[in-house]
Amino acid sequence: MDNRIDVLREEIKQKLSSVGDLAELDKLRVGYLGKKGSITALLKGMKDLTNEERKTFGAEVNKLKANAAELIDKKVEELNRRAIEAEIKLMPVFDVTTPPELTRGSYHPVTLSQRQCEAVFKSMGFTVEDYAEVVTDYECFEAVNIPKHHPARDMQDTYYLENGQLLKTQTSAAQNAILRKYGKNLVENGVPIKAIFPGRCFRNEATDACHENTFFQMEGMMVDKDISISNLIYFMKTMLSEVFRRDIKVRLRPGFFPFVEPGFELDINCEICGGEGCPSCKHSGWLELCPCGMIHPNVLREGGVDPEKYTGFAFGLGLTRLAMMKYGVKDIRDLNSGNLKALSQFTDDDN
Ligand code: DAH
């Protein structure tokens, strides 16, 4: 019997064992199994054999062909695996059990203060609402009783966009939407509107230790039958004593805001200087923290709530200021500085 088959089988085995990469392997495959390959040549040469010889020889060659194809496939797998293993060896070692380095991220002091306030208000049955930063003139001003050309607009130097919208100057911009969202439930089911809505505000301010062009407020509203100033004072005091975890001196004095009547300024004793006077409190010993008041009938009416039947209070807590007081940050500009050394030192633990 022809020993060319055995010779080829041996040769293939040997050559495969020394192949180092896929390109070389492909050449080998073409050399044996391709159109002009040596196994194909064996099959082509069968035409000179007798019928009987062709049968057995053909079967043997086909076996060899199948065997060679299988060995080559296995080799492909092996080479691929080896390539991956080599790549893994080059990768830096990462031990998931090693304790992390002390460069973990941390919450921004304003975020911490916001969460503390949210927790207090949630525990008193308020919902926490999210609202847009780009709003319409109607939302930010007209709906809260500041008509076009009203002098109260001068208090808030506004960034207007080319499309007529604006960056909200106050979280009060969400009041109308909240009244509309929950008003029906109030009228039909007698469920009071109790919502807070924290958010970023923007004003074209000359910056100094206590003014920034970008700052956070947290607005709150409660509307029901027979809501009075006493309710307002109760909620403000509860919130502040919870957030500061100690008795905070506050004072209430009259203040003008078009969306409330009567309106108040709620000041807290400056925690930075203890009331002595410092740049953070403009040397007054007091810091305006939470303007508030009884919601103006026009605002309620504009939000679809009948001011003859319902009353409510609203407040606009200065969240950025609150964070400054709570964490003793002397300059508001540090909060927007991105200075990680300054900002990452506060944690939730110092509640
Ligand atoms: N929106 C006011 C501001 O940014 C703050 C404010 C005052 C909000 C009185 C209120 C309020 O809800 O009742 O200056």
GROMACS .gro file of N, CA, C and O and ligand atoms in nm, residues 155-156 169-173 175 201 203 215 217 219-221 256-257 259-260 262-265 290-295 313-317, ligand 1:
model
  150
  155MET      N    1  -3.401   9.305   4.140
  155MET     CA    2  -3.327   9.238   4.249
  155MET      C    3  -3.254   9.114   4.198
  155MET      O    4  -3.167   9.061   4.263
  156GLN      N    5  -3.295   9.066   4.081
  156GLN     CA    6  -3.237   8.942   4.032
  156GLN      C    7  -3.186   8.963   3.890
  156GLN      O    8  -3.260   8.954   3.793
  169THR      N    9  -3.349   8.208   3.837
  169THR     CA   10  -3.281   8.292   3.937
  169THR      C   11  -3.323   8.252   4.077
  169THR      O   12  -3.262   8.293   4.175
  170GLN      N   13  -3.430   8.175   4.085
  170GLN     CA   14  -3.484   8.137   4.216
  170GLN      C   15  -3.561   8.006   4.203
  170GLN      O   16  -3.623   7.980   4.099
  171THR      N   17  -3.559   7.927   4.308
  171THR     CA   18  -3.635   7.802   4.303
  171THR      C   19  -3.786   7.829   4.305
  171THR      O   20  -3.865   7.741   4.274
  172SER      N   21  -3.824   7.954   4.338
  172SER     CA   22  -3.966   7.990   4.334
  172SER      C   23  -4.024   7.965   4.195
  172SER      O   24  -4.147   7.956   4.179
  173ALA      N   25  -3.936   7.953   4.095
  173ALA     CA   26  -3.980   7.927   3.958
  173ALA      C   27  -4.062   7.798   3.947
  173ALA      O   28  -4.135   7.779   3.850
  175GLN      N   29  -4.284   7.704   4.182
  175GLN     CA   30  -4.406   7.711   4.265
  175GLN      C   31  -4.532   7.682   4.186
  175GLN      O   32  -4.619   7.605   4.229
  201CYS      N   33  -2.948   7.787   4.123
  201CYS     CA   34  -2.999   7.915   4.072
  201CYS      C   35  -2.882   7.997   4.019
  201CYS      O   36  -2.768   7.978   4.060
  203ARG      N   37  -2.749   8.398   3.901
  203ARG     CA   38  -2.772   8.542   3.891
  203ARG      C   39  -2.641   8.609   3.853
  203ARG      O   40  -2.534   8.564   3.895
  215PHE      N   41  -2.561   7.928   4.272
  215PHE     CA   42  -2.578   7.888   4.411
  215PHE      C   43  -2.703   7.800   4.423
  215PHE      O   44  -2.779   7.787   4.328
  217GLN      N   45  -3.058   7.682   4.623
  217GLN     CA   46  -3.166   7.716   4.716
  217GLN      C   47  -3.251   7.593   4.738
  217GLN      O   48  -3.245   7.498   4.660
  219GLU      N   49  -3.652   7.551   4.799
  219GLU     CA   50  -3.782   7.614   4.817
  219GLU      C   51  -3.875   7.516   4.887
  219GLU      O   52  -3.860   7.393   4.871
  220GLY      N   53  -3.967   7.567   4.962
  220GLY     CA   54  -4.065   7.479   5.025
  220GLY      C   55  -4.201   7.545   5.023
  220GLY      O   56  -4.212   7.668   5.020
  221MET      N   57  -4.304   7.465   5.020
  221MET     CA   58  -4.441   7.519   5.020
  221MET      C   59  -4.532   7.427   5.099
  221MET      O   60  -4.517   7.305   5.092
  256PHE      N   61  -3.963   9.213   5.187
  256PHE     CA   62  -4.055   9.219   5.073
  256PHE      C   63  -4.017   9.120   4.964
  256PHE      O   64  -3.904   9.115   4.917
  257PHE      N   65  -4.111   9.037   4.928
  257PHE     CA   66  -4.100   8.948   4.812
  257PHE      C   67  -4.237   8.946   4.747
  257PHE      O   68  -4.337   8.924   4.818
  259PHE      N   69  -4.409   8.746   4.593
  259PHE     CA   70  -4.493   8.625   4.596
  259PHE      C   71  -4.544   8.590   4.733
  259PHE      O   72  -4.607   8.485   4.751
  260VAL      N   73  -4.511   8.671   4.835
  260VAL     CA   74  -4.564   8.644   4.969
  260VAL      C   75  -4.621   8.771   5.032
  260VAL      O   76  -4.576   8.881   5.003
  262PRO      N   77  -4.794   8.843   5.433
  262PRO     CA   78  -4.671   8.919   5.459
  262PRO      C   79  -4.546   8.835   5.428
  262PRO      O   80  -4.551   8.714   5.427
  263GLY      N   81  -4.435   8.906   5.406
  263GLY     CA   82  -4.309   8.838   5.379
  263GLY      C   83  -4.210   8.865   5.492
  263GLY      O   84  -4.218   8.968   5.560
  264PHE      N   85  -4.119   8.770   5.511
  264PHE     CA   86  -4.020   8.785   5.620
  264PHE      C   87  -3.880   8.748   5.573
  264PHE      O   88  -3.863   8.672   5.478
  265GLU      N   89  -3.785   8.798   5.648
  265GLU     CA   90  -3.647   8.751   5.635
  265GLU      C   91  -3.620   8.671   5.762
  265GLU      O   92  -3.637   8.723   5.872
  290CYS      N   93  -3.321   8.239   5.525
  290CYS     CA   94  -3.443   8.179   5.476
  290CYS      C   95  -3.557   8.278   5.463
  290CYS      O   96  -3.643   8.287   5.551
  291PRO      N   97  -3.560   8.354   5.352
  291PRO     CA   98  -3.674   8.441   5.332
  291PRO      C   99  -3.800   8.357   5.318
  291PRO      O  100  -3.795   8.244   5.266
  292CYS      N  101  -3.910   8.408   5.366
  292CYS     CA  102  -4.032   8.326   5.367
  292CYS      C  103  -4.155   8.414   5.382
  292CYS      O  104  -4.143   8.536   5.394
  293GLY      N  105  -4.269   8.353   5.384
  293GLY     CA  106  -4.390   8.431   5.403
  293GLY      C  107  -4.514   8.352   5.367
  293GLY      O  108  -4.506   8.233   5.335
  294MET      N  109  -4.627   8.422   5.375
  294MET     CA  110  -4.754   8.359   5.340
  294MET      C  111  -4.778   8.381   5.191
  294MET      O  112  -4.769   8.494   5.142
  295ILE      N  113  -4.807   8.273   5.121
  295ILE     CA  114  -4.817   8.279   4.975
  295ILE      C  115  -4.922   8.382   4.930
  295ILE      O  116  -5.035   8.382   4.981
  313PHE      N  117  -4.783   7.872   5.322
  313PHE     CA  118  -4.657   7.945   5.338
  313PHE      C  119  -4.555   7.893   5.238
  313PHE      O  120  -4.570   7.782   5.184
  314ALA      N  121  -4.455   7.975   5.212
  314ALA     CA  122  -4.346   7.935   5.124
  314ALA      C  123  -4.217   7.988   5.183
  314ALA      O  124  -4.217   8.087   5.257
  315PHE      N  125  -4.109   7.920   5.152
  315PHE     CA  126  -3.978   7.971   5.196
  315PHE      C  127  -3.875   7.938   5.089
  315PHE      O  128  -3.892   7.845   5.010
  316GLY      N  129  -3.769   8.018   5.088
  316GLY     CA  130  -3.661   7.993   4.992
  316GLY      C  131  -3.530   7.987   5.069
  316GLY      O  132  -3.459   8.085   5.084
  317LEU      N  133  -3.500   7.867   5.117
  317LEU     CA  134  -3.382   7.848   5.200
  317LEU      C  135  -3.254   7.859   5.116
  317LEU      O  136  -3.245   7.797   5.010
  352DAH     N1  137  -3.711   8.347   4.573
  352DAH     C1  138  -3.659   8.439   4.671
  352DAH     C2  139  -3.520   8.478   4.629
  352DAH     O1  140  -3.451   8.404   4.569
  352DAH     C3  141  -3.655   8.375   4.805
  352DAH     C4  142  -3.789   8.353   4.866
  352DAH     C5  143  -3.845   8.452   4.948
  352DAH     C6  144  -3.861   8.239   4.842
  352DAH     C7  145  -3.965   8.435   5.008
  352DAH     C8  146  -3.984   8.221   4.902
  352DAH     C9  147  -4.034   8.320   4.986
  352DAH     O2  148  -4.058   8.112   4.882
  352DAH     O3  149  -4.153   8.299   5.044
  352DAH     O4  150  -3.478   8.586   4.660
   0.00000   0.00000   0.00000
